[in-house]
Structures are given as C-alpha cells and as structure tokens.
Short mmCIF file of C-alpha atoms in Angstrom, two decimals:
data_model
loop_
_atom_site.label_atom_id
_atom_site.label_comp_id
_atom_site.label_asym_id
_atom_site.label_seq_id
_atom_site.Cartn_x
_atom_site.Cartn_y
_atom_site.Cartn_z
CA MET A 19 0.00 0.00 0.00
CA TYR A 20 1.30 3.44 -0.97
CA LEU A 21 0.88 6.80 0.79
CA LYS A 22 0.37 9.75 -1.53
CA ARG A 23 -0.74 12.57 0.77
CA ALA A 24 -0.82 13.24 4.51
CA PHE A 25 -2.33 15.79 6.87
CA SER A 26 -2.17 16.05 10.65
CA ILE A 27 -3.72 18.08 13.45
CA SER A 28 -1.70 17.62 16.63
CA PRO A 29 -0.28 19.39 19.70
CA GLN A 30 2.37 20.69 17.30
CA PRO A 31 1.71 23.23 14.47
CA THR A 32 1.60 20.51 11.83
CA PHE A 33 -1.48 21.73 9.95
CA ASP A 34 0.56 24.50 8.31
CA ASN A 35 3.98 22.73 8.31
CA ARG A 36 5.54 25.10 10.84
CA PHE A 37 6.53 22.12 13.00
CA GLU A 38 8.30 20.37 10.14
CA ASN A 39 10.19 23.57 9.42
CA GLY A 40 11.61 23.74 12.92
CA GLU A 41 8.95 25.35 15.14
CA LEU A 42 8.45 23.24 18.25
CA GLU A 43 5.47 24.03 20.48
CA ILE A 44 6.45 23.71 24.14
CA GLN A 45 3.46 22.49 26.13
CA GLU A 46 3.57 22.77 29.93
CA GLU A 47 0.21 21.36 30.95
CA LYS A 48 -1.12 18.11 32.38
CA VAL A 49 -2.46 17.37 28.90
CA TYR A 50 -1.06 18.26 25.48
CA ASN A 51 -3.99 19.75 23.58
CA ALA A 52 -4.10 19.82 19.81
CA LEU A 53 -3.42 23.10 18.01
CA GLU A 54 -6.41 23.42 15.71
CA PRO A 55 -6.54 25.33 12.42
CA ASP A 56 -9.20 27.78 11.31
CA TYR A 57 -11.81 25.21 10.31
CA LEU A 58 -14.04 27.89 8.73
CA GLU A 59 -11.78 27.73 5.68
CA PHE A 60 -13.37 24.42 4.69
CA ILE A 61 -16.20 23.64 7.17
CA PRO A 62 -19.41 25.73 7.08
CA ALA A 63 -20.03 27.59 10.34
CA SER A 64 -23.49 26.04 10.67
CA LEU A 65 -21.92 22.57 10.78
CA LEU A 66 -18.83 23.50 12.75
CA ARG A 67 -20.67 24.84 15.79
CA ARG A 68 -22.39 21.47 16.24
CA MET A 69 -19.21 19.41 16.03
CA GLY A 70 -17.43 17.90 19.03
CA LYS A 71 -13.66 18.12 19.15
CA ALA A 72 -12.97 14.62 17.80
CA VAL A 73 -15.28 15.21 14.85
CA ARG A 74 -13.72 18.63 14.21
CA MET A 75 -10.22 17.23 14.16
CA GLY A 76 -11.19 14.25 12.02
CA ILE A 77 -13.02 16.43 9.49
CA GLY A 78 -10.27 19.05 9.63
CA ALA A 79 -7.56 16.51 8.81
CA GLY A 80 -9.52 14.40 6.33
CA LEU A 81 -11.60 16.85 4.32
CA PRO A 82 -8.66 18.79 2.77
CA LEU A 83 -7.29 15.49 1.45
CA LEU A 84 -10.68 14.45 0.08
CA LYS A 85 -11.06 17.81 -1.67
CA GLU A 86 -7.67 17.33 -3.33
CA ASN A 87 -8.38 13.71 -4.33
CA LYS A 88 -11.79 13.32 -5.91
CA LYS A 89 -11.17 9.66 -6.80
CA VAL A 90 -11.14 8.37 -3.22
CA GLU A 91 -13.34 5.27 -3.13
CA GLY A 92 -13.57 4.66 0.60
CA ILE A 93 -12.91 5.99 4.09
CA ILE A 94 -11.39 3.93 6.93
CA ILE A 95 -10.89 5.47 10.38
CA GLY A 96 -9.28 4.03 13.50
CA THR A 97 -10.20 5.44 16.91
CA ALA A 98 -10.15 4.01 20.42
CA ASN A 99 -12.71 6.38 21.92
CA GLY A 100 -14.23 8.41 19.11
CA GLY A 101 -16.16 11.47 20.30
CA LEU A 102 -16.39 10.26 23.87
CA GLU A 103 -17.23 13.70 25.25
CA ASN A 104 -20.40 13.81 23.16
CA CYS A 105 -21.27 10.30 24.26
CA ILE A 106 -21.02 11.26 27.95
CA ASN A 107 -23.04 14.42 27.32
CA PHE A 108 -25.78 12.36 25.68
CA LEU A 109 -25.88 9.83 28.52
CA ASN A 110 -26.05 12.66 31.07
CA GLN A 111 -28.96 14.20 29.19
CA ILE A 112 -30.86 10.92 29.35
CA VAL A 113 -30.76 11.23 33.14
CA GLU A 114 -31.24 15.00 33.26
CA TYR A 115 -34.29 15.03 30.99
CA ALA A 116 -35.69 11.70 32.23
CA GLU A 117 -35.40 10.22 28.72
CA GLY A 118 -37.47 13.10 27.35
CA ARG A 119 -36.50 15.52 24.61
CA LEU A 120 -32.78 15.03 24.08
CA THR A 121 -30.34 17.06 21.97
CA PRO A 122 -29.92 15.11 18.71
CA THR A 123 -26.44 16.54 18.01
CA ASN A 124 -24.84 14.73 20.96
CA PHE A 125 -26.53 11.50 19.93
CA VAL A 126 -25.38 11.78 16.30
CA GLN A 127 -21.78 12.43 17.35
CA SER A 128 -21.73 9.96 20.24
CA THR A 129 -20.56 6.96 18.21
CA PRO A 130 -17.00 6.42 16.93
CA ASN A 131 -18.17 6.09 13.31
CA ALA A 132 -19.52 9.66 13.35
CA ILE A 133 -16.20 10.93 11.93
CA ALA A 134 -16.14 8.60 8.92
CA GLY A 135 -19.83 9.23 8.37
CA GLN A 136 -19.49 13.01 8.47
CA LEU A 137 -16.54 12.89 6.06
CA ALA A 138 -18.57 10.77 3.65
CA LEU A 139 -21.57 13.09 3.85
CA MET A 140 -19.55 16.26 3.35
CA ASP A 141 -17.63 14.78 0.41
CA GLU A 142 -20.64 12.91 -1.00
CA ASN A 143 -18.59 9.73 -0.82
CA THR A 144 -20.74 6.60 -1.13
CA GLY A 145 -17.90 4.07 -1.08
CA TYR A 146 -16.49 1.72 1.53
CA ASN A 147 -16.90 3.30 4.98
CA VAL A 148 -15.60 1.56 8.09
CA THR A 149 -14.47 2.60 11.57
CA HIS A 150 -12.18 0.34 13.62
CA VAL A 151 -12.46 0.62 17.40
CA ASN A 152 -9.78 -1.76 18.64
CA GLY A 153 -8.26 0.17 21.52
CA SER A 154 -4.60 0.99 21.03
CA LEU A 155 -4.47 -1.06 17.80
CA SER A 156 -7.32 0.80 16.10
CA PHE A 157 -5.10 2.59 13.60
CA GLU A 158 -3.15 -0.56 12.76
CA ASN A 159 -6.44 -2.38 12.10
CA ALA A 160 -7.49 0.44 9.80
CA LEU A 161 -4.21 0.11 7.88
CA ILE A 162 -4.57 -3.66 7.57
CA ASP A 163 -8.17 -3.29 6.41
CA GLY A 164 -7.04 -0.78 3.79
CA MET A 165 -4.25 -3.03 2.59
CA MET A 166 -6.64 -5.96 2.20
CA TYR A 167 -9.18 -3.80 0.39
CA LEU A 168 -6.62 -2.42 -2.05
CA GLU A 169 -5.17 -5.86 -2.74
CA SER A 170 -8.64 -7.01 -3.83
CA CYS A 171 -8.99 -4.17 -6.37
CA ASN A 172 -8.01 -4.84 -9.98
CA LYS A 173 -7.72 -1.16 -10.87
CA PRO A 174 -5.93 1.87 -9.36
CA THR A 175 -7.84 2.72 -6.20
CA ASP A 176 -7.43 5.40 -3.52
CA LEU A 177 -8.67 5.32 0.08
CA LEU A 178 -8.65 7.82 2.94
CA ILE A 179 -7.20 6.09 6.01
CA GLY A 180 -6.52 7.77 9.33
CA ALA A 181 -7.02 8.02 13.06
CA VAL A 182 -8.41 10.48 15.56
CA GLU A 183 -8.40 10.79 19.35
CA GLU A 184 -9.54 13.54 21.69
CA ILE A 185 -8.87 14.27 25.35
CA SER A 186 -12.20 14.08 27.15
CA ASP A 187 -12.62 14.63 30.88
CA TYR A 188 -14.08 11.14 31.20
CA ASN A 189 -11.32 9.06 29.64
CA TYR A 190 -8.62 11.34 31.07
CA ASN A 191 -9.92 10.79 34.62
CA ILE A 192 -10.27 7.04 34.11
CA ASP A 193 -6.76 6.72 32.67
CA THR A 194 -5.36 8.88 35.45
CA LEU A 195 -6.92 6.60 38.07
CA ALA A 196 -5.38 3.66 36.19
CA GLY A 197 -1.93 5.22 36.66
CA ARG A 198 -1.27 6.00 33.00
CA TYR A 199 -0.43 9.68 33.47
CA LYS A 200 2.09 11.55 35.61
CA SER A 201 0.91 13.43 38.67
CA GLU A 202 3.37 16.27 38.05
CA ILE A 203 3.34 18.72 35.14
CA VAL A 204 6.07 17.89 32.62
CA SER A 205 6.73 19.96 29.47
CA ASN A 206 6.95 17.95 26.28
CA ASP A 207 10.59 18.90 25.69
CA LYS A 208 11.50 17.20 28.99
CA LEU A 209 9.03 14.32 28.89
CA LEU A 210 11.48 11.62 27.85
CA GLN A 211 14.05 12.64 30.46
CA THR A 212 11.71 11.94 33.36
CA LYS A 213 12.28 8.80 35.38
CA THR A 214 8.82 8.48 36.88
CA GLU A 215 5.74 6.40 36.27
CA GLY A 216 3.15 7.44 33.71
CA SER A 217 3.16 9.69 30.66
CA VAL A 218 1.21 12.80 29.56
CA CYS A 219 -2.07 12.60 27.66
CA GLY A 220 -2.16 13.85 24.08
CA GLU A 221 -4.59 13.93 21.18
CA GLY A 222 -4.77 14.53 17.46
CA SER A 223 -5.79 13.30 14.03
CA SER A 224 -3.59 12.11 11.17
CA MET A 225 -5.02 11.21 7.77
CA PHE A 226 -3.53 9.70 4.61
CA ILE A 227 -4.45 9.12 1.00
CA CYS A 228 -3.54 5.47 0.45
CA SER A 229 -3.43 3.67 -2.89
CA ASN A 230 -2.46 0.47 -4.68
CA ASP A 231 -0.93 2.62 -7.44
CA PRO A 232 2.69 3.75 -6.91
CA ASP A 233 2.43 6.76 -9.25
CA ASN A 234 3.15 10.00 -7.34
CA ALA A 235 3.47 8.05 -4.07
CA VAL A 236 5.98 9.01 -1.37
CA VAL A 237 5.90 5.99 0.95
CA GLU A 238 5.15 2.30 0.62
CA ILE A 239 3.86 0.46 3.69
CA LEU A 240 5.42 -2.97 3.38
CA GLU A 241 4.05 -4.63 6.52
CA VAL A 242 1.86 -3.91 9.55
CA GLU A 243 2.02 -6.31 12.49
CA GLN A 244 0.35 -6.33 15.90
CA LEU A 245 0.98 -8.36 19.02
CA THR A 246 -0.86 -8.69 22.34
CA TYR A 247 0.87 -9.62 25.60
CA PRO A 248 4.14 -10.56 23.87
CA LYS A 249 7.53 -11.20 25.41
CA GLU A 250 10.55 -9.27 24.17
CA LYS A 251 11.67 -12.25 22.11
CA ASP A 252 8.26 -12.32 20.39
CA VAL A 253 8.68 -8.73 19.21
CA VAL A 254 12.17 -9.48 17.91
CA LEU A 255 10.95 -12.59 16.12
CA ARG A 256 8.17 -10.64 14.44
CA ILE A 257 10.63 -7.96 13.28
CA ASP A 258 12.88 -10.59 11.75
CA GLN A 259 9.90 -12.26 10.06
CA MET A 260 8.78 -8.93 8.56
CA LEU A 261 12.25 -8.27 7.20
CA ALA A 262 12.72 -11.79 5.84
CA LYS A 263 9.36 -11.63 4.06
CA ASN A 264 10.64 -8.57 2.18
CA ASN A 265 14.15 -9.97 1.56
CA LEU A 266 15.68 -7.55 4.06
CA ASN A 267 17.86 -7.82 7.14
CA ARG A 268 18.32 -5.73 10.27
CA GLU A 269 21.15 -3.68 8.80
CA ASP A 270 18.84 -2.40 6.06
CA ILE A 271 16.77 -0.35 8.51
CA ASP A 272 18.00 3.25 8.44
CA LEU A 273 15.67 4.73 11.01
CA THR A 274 13.48 3.53 13.87
CA ILE A 275 10.61 5.68 15.10
CA LEU A 276 9.95 4.57 18.66
CA GLY A 277 7.07 5.32 21.04
CA TYR A 278 9.05 6.38 24.10
CA ASN A 279 6.60 8.18 26.41
CA GLY A 280 8.60 8.86 29.59
CA ASP A 281 7.02 6.02 31.58
CA ILE A 282 9.82 4.27 33.45
CA ARG A 283 7.73 1.09 33.64
CA THR A 284 7.51 0.45 29.90
CA ASP A 285 10.20 2.40 28.03
CA HIS A 286 12.59 -0.53 28.41
CA TRP A 287 10.75 -2.22 25.51
CA TYR A 288 12.18 0.43 23.21
CA ASP A 289 15.63 0.28 24.81
CA HIS A 290 15.84 -3.40 23.89
CA ILE A 291 15.07 -2.71 20.22
CA LYS A 292 17.26 0.39 19.98
CA ASP A 293 20.33 -0.87 21.82
CA GLU A 294 20.37 -4.61 21.17
CA ILE A 295 18.33 -5.47 18.08
CA LEU A 296 18.81 -2.47 15.76
CA PRO A 297 21.83 -0.61 17.18
CA LYS A 298 22.98 0.67 13.77
CA ALA A 299 19.70 2.41 12.96
CA LYS A 300 19.17 6.06 13.87
CA THR A 301 16.33 6.69 16.34
CA LEU A 302 13.52 9.25 16.31
CA THR A 303 10.88 9.61 19.03
CA PHE A 304 7.41 11.09 18.57
CA LYS A 305 5.40 11.11 21.82
CA ASN A 306 7.57 13.92 23.16
CA PHE A 307 5.84 15.98 20.44
CA VAL A 308 2.22 14.88 20.90
CA GLY A 309 1.91 12.96 24.17
CA GLU A 310 0.46 9.50 24.75
CA TYR A 311 -2.83 8.35 23.28
CA ARG A 312 -4.09 5.11 21.82
CA THR A 313 -3.73 5.97 18.15
CA ALA A 314 -0.50 7.98 18.48
CA SER A 315 1.17 5.59 16.02
CA SER A 316 -0.71 7.41 13.26
CA PHE A 317 1.38 10.49 14.06
CA ALA A 318 4.52 8.34 13.76
CA VAL A 319 3.45 7.36 10.23
CA TYR A 320 2.87 11.04 9.50
CA LEU A 321 6.43 11.85 10.65
CA ALA A 322 7.82 9.07 8.46
CA TYR A 323 5.89 10.44 5.49
CA ARG A 324 7.33 13.92 6.02
CA ILE A 325 10.86 12.58 6.42
CA PHE A 326 10.59 10.54 3.23
CA GLU A 327 9.11 13.59 1.50
CA GLY A 328 12.19 15.56 2.49
CA LYS A 329 10.21 18.63 3.56
CA GLY A 330 10.59 18.29 7.31
CA LYS A 331 13.85 20.13 7.98
CA TYR A 332 13.56 19.73 11.75
CA LEU A 333 12.78 16.02 11.50
CA VAL A 334 15.38 15.18 8.87
CA GLU A 335 18.10 16.85 10.92
CA GLN A 336 17.17 14.69 13.92
CA SER A 337 16.88 11.44 11.96
CA VAL A 338 19.11 10.47 9.07
CA HIS A 339 19.79 11.91 5.66
CA ALA A 340 17.62 10.35 2.93
CA PRO A 341 16.45 7.21 4.80
CA ARG A 342 15.22 4.36 2.63
CA LEU A 343 13.68 2.03 5.21
CA VAL A 344 11.91 2.96 8.46
CA LEU A 345 10.52 0.77 11.23
CA ILE A 346 7.88 2.17 13.59
CA TYR A 347 7.50 0.38 16.91
CA ASN A 348 4.84 1.37 19.42
CA GLN A 349 3.22 -0.18 22.48
CA PHE A 350 0.50 0.85 24.91
CA ASP A 351 0.63 -0.35 28.53
CA ALA A 352 3.11 -3.01 27.37
CA VAL A 353 0.02 -5.01 26.35
CA ARG A 354 -0.65 -4.14 22.70
CA HIS A 355 2.36 -3.71 20.43
CA SER A 356 2.53 -2.70 16.78
CA LEU A 357 5.21 -2.74 14.09
CA THR A 358 4.99 -0.85 10.81
CA LEU A 359 7.64 -1.20 8.09
CA LEU A 360 7.85 1.62 5.54
CA LYS A 361 9.96 2.12 2.44
CA LYS A 362 10.66 5.20 0.37
CA VAL A 363 9.18 5.02 -3.12
CA ASP A 364 11.80 5.51 -5.82
#
C-alpha cells in the first residue's frame, strides 16, 4: 500500500507545516492539547458549531485530502474512543431530561463512526466506509483493512485512512486513576528525560491518501504487524519475520521511530530494540511531540511520510539523511504492540 498525501492536526503546528520547518510548540500542561486550524476555511459555520472536538479534528484533517483527491473510493478510520465527550453528554442528558427531549447533536456524534460518516456526507462519498475501534491497535487495524481492500482491487484505487483521538474529561480521569499519566506537570521537551511512572495525555488526528498505485506516491507500507501480551523475544521474532518476508535484514533499517513516552515502567521495551536489536539504525521519538494516546502511532506514520518527502527540515536533521527504510514500533501499557515497516518510493 502506498501513501500519496498526509495531513495532521496535533499538539504541534503541523497543519501548516511550521513544526516540520523547525517550530516546536512547548506544552507545559497536564495534557497536550491539539493546536487546531481555522476550520471555517473548509467547514461551514453552521456545521462547525455542532461538532465535538474529535469530529472537528477528524473532518479538519480528512476533508482537505478528500477535496484534493476526488477519486477516493472509501474511508477507513481508527479510533479508540471516538467522540467520547459527546457520548457522555448524551448519557447525562438521558438522566437530566428523564429520557425526554434530548439534543440530537450529541446523539449523532456519540458513536466512533460519526467521523467517517461526516466525512462521507460532506464529500458525498458513497464508497467503503468503516471505523475500527480496537483500543490501542485501532489505527493498525485500519491500515490492515485498507491493505486488504486495495489488494482485492483490480484497478488503481485510492482510500482515505486515518485516526483520531480527543482528550475528554471522562477518559482522562479514568486513565489517570489507572496510573497511565504523571501526577506532576512535565513539558513535552523534557518528557522523555523523566524517570517516573506514567506519561502525559495527548490527542490529534492524522489522515492519509492510500493507494495500490505507486504513481506519485511518497511511501510504501510494506508490513503492519500487531501483538498482544508478547515477550521481548516475540517482538524481535516478528521484526525478523517482517524483514525476511521482504528480503531484508536488520542492517537495512536506516531509522526507527519509537514510542518512548517517559514512563519508566515500559520504556525498556524500546531500549531493547534500539540498543540490542537495531543498534545501527538512527532513532527518532514522537510522543515527546504529541503525548500519549491510543492511536499515536498514526502520528509516527505522518512523521515518516514527512521525512521521506524531504520537507521536514527539523525532522530530517534529527533522523538520518535520505532514509530508505523505516521501522515504527509502538506499544500501549506493554500489552498491545505494533510494528509498521515503511519504504521510500523511488
């Protein structure tokens, strides 16, 4: 599967490429909130005022790509929580109004597939439309679904594939009680230097035009793998299997993009890959830019796209000159792990 275009809304100024050109947003809050563009440029005000944050970000990242690519035949979104804030608001209204006259907007946007549905309605897209809600592997499932769909097509076909996650009070409080986030405030430029438990919550939406046609493509996704409750040797074995399947070896990997999040309990998974399995590859981290959330790996794919594109001065300087092969490794709670192997298109 090939990536032809990418767009991201994140806690960094990615929507206008200022981040890629060297402008780093320093966030010193308990959560890293997304920097949102002026949506009125492409979303009518009458629709925008009814949208929850997850829907706004998903539409804001996906619609510009759909407007540029009129041949998109389907939309596939991965999200762990969807518009959870709207869902909670709707459930609260059921109690408040004794199941009487409820606000329809919160109901419409309360399900995870609201983002894919809104994108299809606004673009008049009647093709394949699926939302994957698989926790911290939601984005990877969306990629795999897209790869399978494109493999079944006997003509050049484009899809919009992406992910979206918002910080809602509900899931932030639940995850805080579960010990996933730090009790102290840590700025994102110091996040990975902390030696304490937990990370910092982030959010965002990254979208891609994916195709089975290599013309005008920047990146080829060779493999996407996911593991649940693995041991370190299982992750290593899966990496070697991915490489062997593509007639590659460990030394061929130029760059690893790793999901370090500053949590002393789980960052050792990345240390093992970086120091022992792929010591010759250069390393780039990404959660120090956007924080921790369940579909953060989509932002890692966005970074890889920009690096391969050669337009991200800040990123290229921190990675490696003209990389050809990139491996993304991410895990959440040391339970669900994902591996994505990408290659630059010649």
